[in-house]
mmCIF file of C-alpha atoms in Angstrom:
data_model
loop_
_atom_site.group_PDB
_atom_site.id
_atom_site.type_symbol
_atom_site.label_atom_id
_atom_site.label_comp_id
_atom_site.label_asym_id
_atom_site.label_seq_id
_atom_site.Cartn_x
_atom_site.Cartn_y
_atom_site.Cartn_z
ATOM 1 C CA UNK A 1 -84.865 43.847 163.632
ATOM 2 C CA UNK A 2 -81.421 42.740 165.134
ATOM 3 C CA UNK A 3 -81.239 40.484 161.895
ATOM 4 C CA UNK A 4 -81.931 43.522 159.261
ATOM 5 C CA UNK A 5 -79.351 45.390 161.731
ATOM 6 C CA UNK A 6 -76.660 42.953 161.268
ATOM 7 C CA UNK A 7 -77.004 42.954 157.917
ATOM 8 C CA UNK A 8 -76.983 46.550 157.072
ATOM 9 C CA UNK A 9 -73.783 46.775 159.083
ATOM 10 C CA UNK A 10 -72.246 43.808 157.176
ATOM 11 C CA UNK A 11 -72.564 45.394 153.705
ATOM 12 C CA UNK A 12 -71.500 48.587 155.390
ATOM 13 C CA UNK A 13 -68.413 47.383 156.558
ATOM 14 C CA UNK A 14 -68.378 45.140 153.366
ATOM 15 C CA UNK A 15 -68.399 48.730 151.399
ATOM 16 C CA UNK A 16 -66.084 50.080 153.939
ATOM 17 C CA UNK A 17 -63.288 47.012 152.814
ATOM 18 C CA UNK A 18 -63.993 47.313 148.986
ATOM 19 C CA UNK A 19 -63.761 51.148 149.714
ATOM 20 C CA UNK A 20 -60.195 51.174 151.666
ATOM 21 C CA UNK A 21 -59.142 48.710 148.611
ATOM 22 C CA UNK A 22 -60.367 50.768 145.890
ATOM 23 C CA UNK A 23 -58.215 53.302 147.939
ATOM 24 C CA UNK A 24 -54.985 51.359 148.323
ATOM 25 C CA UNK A 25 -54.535 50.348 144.856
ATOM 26 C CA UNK A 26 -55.565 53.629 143.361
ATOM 27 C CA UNK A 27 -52.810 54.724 146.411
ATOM 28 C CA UNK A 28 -50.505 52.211 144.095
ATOM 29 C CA UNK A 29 -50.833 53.056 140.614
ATOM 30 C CA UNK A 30 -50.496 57.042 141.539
ATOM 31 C CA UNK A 31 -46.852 55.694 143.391
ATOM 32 C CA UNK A 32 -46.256 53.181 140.333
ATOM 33 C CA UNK A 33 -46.819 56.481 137.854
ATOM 34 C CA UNK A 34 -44.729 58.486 139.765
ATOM 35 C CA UNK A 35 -42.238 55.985 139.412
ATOM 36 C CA UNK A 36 -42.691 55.723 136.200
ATOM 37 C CA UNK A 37 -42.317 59.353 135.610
ATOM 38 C CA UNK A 38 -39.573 59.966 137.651
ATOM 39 C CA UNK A 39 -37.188 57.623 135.372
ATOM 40 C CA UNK A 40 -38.265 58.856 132.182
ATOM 41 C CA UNK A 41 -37.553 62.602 133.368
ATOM 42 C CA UNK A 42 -34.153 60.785 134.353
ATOM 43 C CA UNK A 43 -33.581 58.877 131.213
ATOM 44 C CA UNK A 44 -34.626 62.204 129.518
ATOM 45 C CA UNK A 45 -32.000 64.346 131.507
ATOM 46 C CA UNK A 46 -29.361 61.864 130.520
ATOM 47 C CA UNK A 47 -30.577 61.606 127.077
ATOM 48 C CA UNK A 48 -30.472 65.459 126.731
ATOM 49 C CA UNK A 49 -27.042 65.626 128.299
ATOM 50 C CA UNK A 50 -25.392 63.431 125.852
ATOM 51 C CA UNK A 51 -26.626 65.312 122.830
ATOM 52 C CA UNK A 52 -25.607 68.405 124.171
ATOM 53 C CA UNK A 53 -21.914 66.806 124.231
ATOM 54 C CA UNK A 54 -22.363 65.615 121.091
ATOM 55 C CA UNK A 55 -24.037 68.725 119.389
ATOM 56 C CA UNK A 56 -20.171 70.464 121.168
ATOM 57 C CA UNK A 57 -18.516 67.733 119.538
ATOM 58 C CA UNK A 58 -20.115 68.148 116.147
ATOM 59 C CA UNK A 59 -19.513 71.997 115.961
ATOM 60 C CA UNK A 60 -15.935 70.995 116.816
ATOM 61 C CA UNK A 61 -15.177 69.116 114.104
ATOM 62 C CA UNK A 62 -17.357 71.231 111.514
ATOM 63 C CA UNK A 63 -15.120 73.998 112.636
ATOM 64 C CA UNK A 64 -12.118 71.821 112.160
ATOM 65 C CA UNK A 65 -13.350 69.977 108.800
ATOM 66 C CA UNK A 66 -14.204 73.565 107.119
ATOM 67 C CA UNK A 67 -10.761 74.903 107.779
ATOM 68 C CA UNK A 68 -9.091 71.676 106.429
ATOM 69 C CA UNK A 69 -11.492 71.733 103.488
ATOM 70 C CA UNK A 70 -10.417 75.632 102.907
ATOM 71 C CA UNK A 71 -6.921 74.660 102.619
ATOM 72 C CA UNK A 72 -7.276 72.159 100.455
ATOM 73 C CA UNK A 73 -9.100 73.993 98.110
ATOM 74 C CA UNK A 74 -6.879 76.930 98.201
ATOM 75 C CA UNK A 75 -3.837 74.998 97.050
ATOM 76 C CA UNK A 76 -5.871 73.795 93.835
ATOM 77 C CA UNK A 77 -3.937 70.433 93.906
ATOM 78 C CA UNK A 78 -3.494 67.454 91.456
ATOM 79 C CA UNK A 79 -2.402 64.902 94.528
ATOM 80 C CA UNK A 80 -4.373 62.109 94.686
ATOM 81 C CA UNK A 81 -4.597 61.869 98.122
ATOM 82 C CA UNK A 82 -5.722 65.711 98.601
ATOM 83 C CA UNK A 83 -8.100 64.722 96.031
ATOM 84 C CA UNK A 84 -9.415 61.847 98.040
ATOM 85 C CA UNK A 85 -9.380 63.700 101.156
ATOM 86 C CA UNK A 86 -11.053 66.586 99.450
ATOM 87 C CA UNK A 87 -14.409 64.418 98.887
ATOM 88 C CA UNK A 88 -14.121 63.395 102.516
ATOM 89 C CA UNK A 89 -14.382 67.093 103.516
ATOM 90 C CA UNK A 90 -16.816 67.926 100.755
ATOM 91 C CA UNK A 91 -18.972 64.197 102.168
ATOM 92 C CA UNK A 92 -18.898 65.743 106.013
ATOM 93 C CA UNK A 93 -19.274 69.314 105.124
ATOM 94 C CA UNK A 94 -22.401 68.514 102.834
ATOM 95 C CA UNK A 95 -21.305 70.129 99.978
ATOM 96 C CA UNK A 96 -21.486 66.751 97.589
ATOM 97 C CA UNK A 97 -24.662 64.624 97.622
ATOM 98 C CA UNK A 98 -24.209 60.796 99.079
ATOM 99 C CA UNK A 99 -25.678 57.476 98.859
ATOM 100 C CA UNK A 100 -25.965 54.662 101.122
ATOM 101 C CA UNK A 101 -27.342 51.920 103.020
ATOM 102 C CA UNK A 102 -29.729 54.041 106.053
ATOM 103 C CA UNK A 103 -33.261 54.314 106.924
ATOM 104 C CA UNK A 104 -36.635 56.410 105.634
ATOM 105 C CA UNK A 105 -38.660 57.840 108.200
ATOM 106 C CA UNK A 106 -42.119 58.733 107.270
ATOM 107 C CA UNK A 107 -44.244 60.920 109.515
ATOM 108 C CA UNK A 108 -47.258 62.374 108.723
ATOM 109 C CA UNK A 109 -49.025 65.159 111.118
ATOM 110 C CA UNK A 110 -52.734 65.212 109.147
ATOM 111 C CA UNK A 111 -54.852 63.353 107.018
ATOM 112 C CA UNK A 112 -57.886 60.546 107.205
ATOM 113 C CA UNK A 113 -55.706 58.109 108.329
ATOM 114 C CA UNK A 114 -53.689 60.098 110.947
ATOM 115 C CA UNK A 115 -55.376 61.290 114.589
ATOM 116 C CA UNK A 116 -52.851 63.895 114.746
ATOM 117 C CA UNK A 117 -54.364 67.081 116.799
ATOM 118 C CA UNK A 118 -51.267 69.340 116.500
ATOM 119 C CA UNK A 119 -48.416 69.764 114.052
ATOM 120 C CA UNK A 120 -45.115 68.072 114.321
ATOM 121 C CA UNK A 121 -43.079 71.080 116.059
ATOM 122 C CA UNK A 122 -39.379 72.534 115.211
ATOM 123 C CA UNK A 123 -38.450 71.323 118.284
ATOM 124 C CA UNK A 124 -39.176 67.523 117.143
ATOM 125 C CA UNK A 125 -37.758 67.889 113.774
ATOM 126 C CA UNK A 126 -34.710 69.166 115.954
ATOM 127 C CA UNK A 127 -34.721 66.219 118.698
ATOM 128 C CA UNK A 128 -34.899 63.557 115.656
ATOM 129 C CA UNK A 129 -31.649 65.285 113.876
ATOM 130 C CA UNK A 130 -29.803 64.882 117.258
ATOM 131 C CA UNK A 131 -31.105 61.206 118.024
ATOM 132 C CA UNK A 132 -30.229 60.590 113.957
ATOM 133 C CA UNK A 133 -27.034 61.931 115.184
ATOM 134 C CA UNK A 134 -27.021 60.229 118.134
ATOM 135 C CA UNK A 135 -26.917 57.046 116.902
ATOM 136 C CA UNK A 136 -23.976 57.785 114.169
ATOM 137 C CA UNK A 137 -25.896 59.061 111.341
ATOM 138 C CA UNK A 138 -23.384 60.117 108.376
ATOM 139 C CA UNK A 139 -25.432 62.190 106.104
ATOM 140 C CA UNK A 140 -29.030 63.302 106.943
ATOM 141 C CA UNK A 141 -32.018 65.097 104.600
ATOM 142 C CA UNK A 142 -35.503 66.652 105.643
ATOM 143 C CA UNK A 143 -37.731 66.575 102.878
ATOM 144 C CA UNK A 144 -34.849 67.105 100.335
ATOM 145 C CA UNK A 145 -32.915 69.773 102.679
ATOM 146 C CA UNK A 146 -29.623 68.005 104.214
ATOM 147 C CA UNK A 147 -28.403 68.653 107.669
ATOM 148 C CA UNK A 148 -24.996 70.469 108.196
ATOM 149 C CA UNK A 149 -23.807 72.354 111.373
ATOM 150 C CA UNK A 150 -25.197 75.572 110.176
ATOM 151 C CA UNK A 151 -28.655 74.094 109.523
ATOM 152 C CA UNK A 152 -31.665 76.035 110.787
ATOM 153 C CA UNK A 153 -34.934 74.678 111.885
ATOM 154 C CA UNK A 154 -37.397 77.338 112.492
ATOM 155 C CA UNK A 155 -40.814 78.198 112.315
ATOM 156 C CA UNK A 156 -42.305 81.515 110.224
ATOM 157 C CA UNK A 157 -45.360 82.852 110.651
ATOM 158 C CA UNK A 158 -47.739 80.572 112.316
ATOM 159 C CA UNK A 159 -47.175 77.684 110.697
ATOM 160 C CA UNK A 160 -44.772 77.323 108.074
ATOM 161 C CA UNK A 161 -41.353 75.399 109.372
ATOM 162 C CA UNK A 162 -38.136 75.926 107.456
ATOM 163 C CA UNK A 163 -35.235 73.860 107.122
ATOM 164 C CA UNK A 164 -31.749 75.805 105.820
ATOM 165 C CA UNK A 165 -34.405 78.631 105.222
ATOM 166 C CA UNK A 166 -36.233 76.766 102.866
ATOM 167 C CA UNK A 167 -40.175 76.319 103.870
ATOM 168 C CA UNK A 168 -40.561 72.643 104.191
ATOM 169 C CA UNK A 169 -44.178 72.539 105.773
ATOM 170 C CA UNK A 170 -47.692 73.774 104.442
ATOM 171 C CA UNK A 171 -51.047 74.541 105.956
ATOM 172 C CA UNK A 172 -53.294 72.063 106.519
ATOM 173 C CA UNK A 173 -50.351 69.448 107.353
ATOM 174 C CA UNK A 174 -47.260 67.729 106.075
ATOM 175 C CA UNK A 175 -45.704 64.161 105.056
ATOM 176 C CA UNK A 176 -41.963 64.319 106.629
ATOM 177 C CA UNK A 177 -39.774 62.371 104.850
ATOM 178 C CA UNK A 178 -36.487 62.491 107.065
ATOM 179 C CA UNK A 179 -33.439 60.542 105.605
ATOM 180 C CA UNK A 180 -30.548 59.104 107.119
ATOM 181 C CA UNK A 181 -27.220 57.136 106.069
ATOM 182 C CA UNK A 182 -25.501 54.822 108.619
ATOM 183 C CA UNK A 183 -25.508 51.737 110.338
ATOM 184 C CA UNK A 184 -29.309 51.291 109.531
ATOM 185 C CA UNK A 185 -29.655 48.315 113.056
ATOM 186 C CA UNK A 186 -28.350 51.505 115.058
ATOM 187 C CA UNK A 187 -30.607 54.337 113.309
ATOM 188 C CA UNK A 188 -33.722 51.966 113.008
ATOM 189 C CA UNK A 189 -33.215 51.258 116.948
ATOM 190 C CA UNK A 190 -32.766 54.818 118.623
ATOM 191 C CA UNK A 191 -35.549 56.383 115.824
ATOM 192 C CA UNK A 192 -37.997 53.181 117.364
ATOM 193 C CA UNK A 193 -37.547 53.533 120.747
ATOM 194 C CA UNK A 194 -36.435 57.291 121.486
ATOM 195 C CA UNK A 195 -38.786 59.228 118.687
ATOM 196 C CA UNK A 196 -41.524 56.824 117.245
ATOM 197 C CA UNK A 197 -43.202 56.345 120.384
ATOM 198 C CA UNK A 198 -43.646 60.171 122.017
ATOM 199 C CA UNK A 199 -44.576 60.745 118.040
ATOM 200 C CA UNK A 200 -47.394 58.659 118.059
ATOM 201 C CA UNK A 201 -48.187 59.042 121.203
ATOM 202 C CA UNK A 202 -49.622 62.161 119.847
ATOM 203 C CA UNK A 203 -51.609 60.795 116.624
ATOM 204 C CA UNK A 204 -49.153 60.964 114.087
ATOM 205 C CA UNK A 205 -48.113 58.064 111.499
ATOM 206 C CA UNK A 206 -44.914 57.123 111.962
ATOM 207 C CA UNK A 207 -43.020 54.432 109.037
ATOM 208 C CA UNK A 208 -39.272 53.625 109.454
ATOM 209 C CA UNK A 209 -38.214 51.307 106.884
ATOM 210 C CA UNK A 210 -34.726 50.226 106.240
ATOM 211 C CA UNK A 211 -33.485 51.709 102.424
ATOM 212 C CA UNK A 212 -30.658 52.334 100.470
ATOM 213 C CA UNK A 213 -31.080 56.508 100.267
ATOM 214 C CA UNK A 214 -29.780 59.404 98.394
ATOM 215 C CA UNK A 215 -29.344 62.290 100.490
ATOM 216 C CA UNK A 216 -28.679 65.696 98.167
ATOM 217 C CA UNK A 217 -26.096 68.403 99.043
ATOM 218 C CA UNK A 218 -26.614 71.415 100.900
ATOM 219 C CA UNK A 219 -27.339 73.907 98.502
ATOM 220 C CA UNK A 220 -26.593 77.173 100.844
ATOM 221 C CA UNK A 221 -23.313 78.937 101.506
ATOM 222 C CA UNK A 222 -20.974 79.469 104.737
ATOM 223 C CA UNK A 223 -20.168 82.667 105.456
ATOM 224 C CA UNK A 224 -17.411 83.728 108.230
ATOM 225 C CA UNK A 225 -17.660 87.123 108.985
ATOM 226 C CA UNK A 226 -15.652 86.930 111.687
ATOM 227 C CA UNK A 227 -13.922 83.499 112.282
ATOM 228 C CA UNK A 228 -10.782 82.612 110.634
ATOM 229 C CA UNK A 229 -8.155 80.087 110.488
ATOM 230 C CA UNK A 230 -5.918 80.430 113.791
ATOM 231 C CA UNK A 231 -1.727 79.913 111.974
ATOM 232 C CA UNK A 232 0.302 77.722 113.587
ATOM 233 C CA UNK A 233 3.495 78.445 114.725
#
């Protein structure tokens, strides 16, 4: 009796150890994920912070380059170096179409050999045009629709996404092919880490390959109702 006792309370307090244990290092990982958490939501913040400054910085200088580019154009010049500086203008204000070395970015929300379970969102077609940007992207194209300042990505209906107002999505899913011309170690690097993993996270196929692209002009119009040139002097 005092032998079946002892042992019953052994494996008790046995189960009692492997119990606390269990406890402590599920005690652990909760603190470890928290941790975890806690510097992405930091990394995040800063990460958000610096595109806002640059997405200032960028509306800046399209303000700036689109008055330059006006003048230009309004004196209807034969100078070479207007000329040159003309195709600058007409290279950042998106009006010309460019080639160069840059990267391909391939992501497909659907399809046999995807395990997507929602579409890719505005909202991440937005956040990779300001990490593209990010990481000193010159000239940048969403399935044939480059990105200027005035670009729109928004969402009609229930499902269709549009890009410079032109519908760039279907139902039943879409291939994204999202170009970009820069320094292709710098692009390939902040797409990898800062937009490949969150997008797979969630099922879709994501391909970045290093390419020599072709990136076509914008073919809308600015309009300035109300802004104008401020004279000097």
């Amino acid at each position: 009796m005092n032998k079946h006792v002892i042992t019953v309370a052994t494996i008790a307090a046995v189960a009692i150890g492997f119990l606390i244990s269990l406890q402590f290092q599920a005690q652990r990982e909760v603190d470890s994920a928290e941790k975890i958490q806690q510097q992405r939501v930091e990394q995040t913040d800063t990460v958000m912070k610096t595109l806002q400054d640059e997405n200032n910085s960028l509306q800046e200088e399209y303000n700036r380059i689109s008055a330059e580019l006006e003048r230009y154009r309004n004196q209807n010049s034969e100078n070479p170096y207007l000329r040159a500086r003309l195709d600058q203008l007409k290279i950042a204000d998106g009006t010309i179409a460019v080639t160069g070395p840059g990267v391909k970015m391939i992501v497909k929300d659907s399809g046999p050999d995807t395990d997507a379970v929602i579409p890719l969102s505005t909202d991440e077609l937005r956040e990779i045009v300001n990490v593209l940007r990010l990481a000193g992207a010159e000239a940048i194209s969403i399935n044939g629709q480059r990105i200027v300042a005035s670009t729109s990505i928004v969402i009609s209906g229930t499902a269709t996404i549009l890009v410079n107002s032109v519908p760039i999505s279907r139902i039943g899913g879409t291939t994204y092919e999202i170009l970009a011309i820069g320094k292709q170690d710098d692009l390939l690097d902040y797409l990898t880490n800062m937009i490949a993993i969150d997008l797979k996270q969630f099922g879709r196929k994501v391909e970045i390959t290093r390419e020599t692209v072709t990136i076509p002009s914008f073919k809308g119009s600015y309009t300035f109702e109300y802004a104008s040139e401020v004279k000097k002097g």
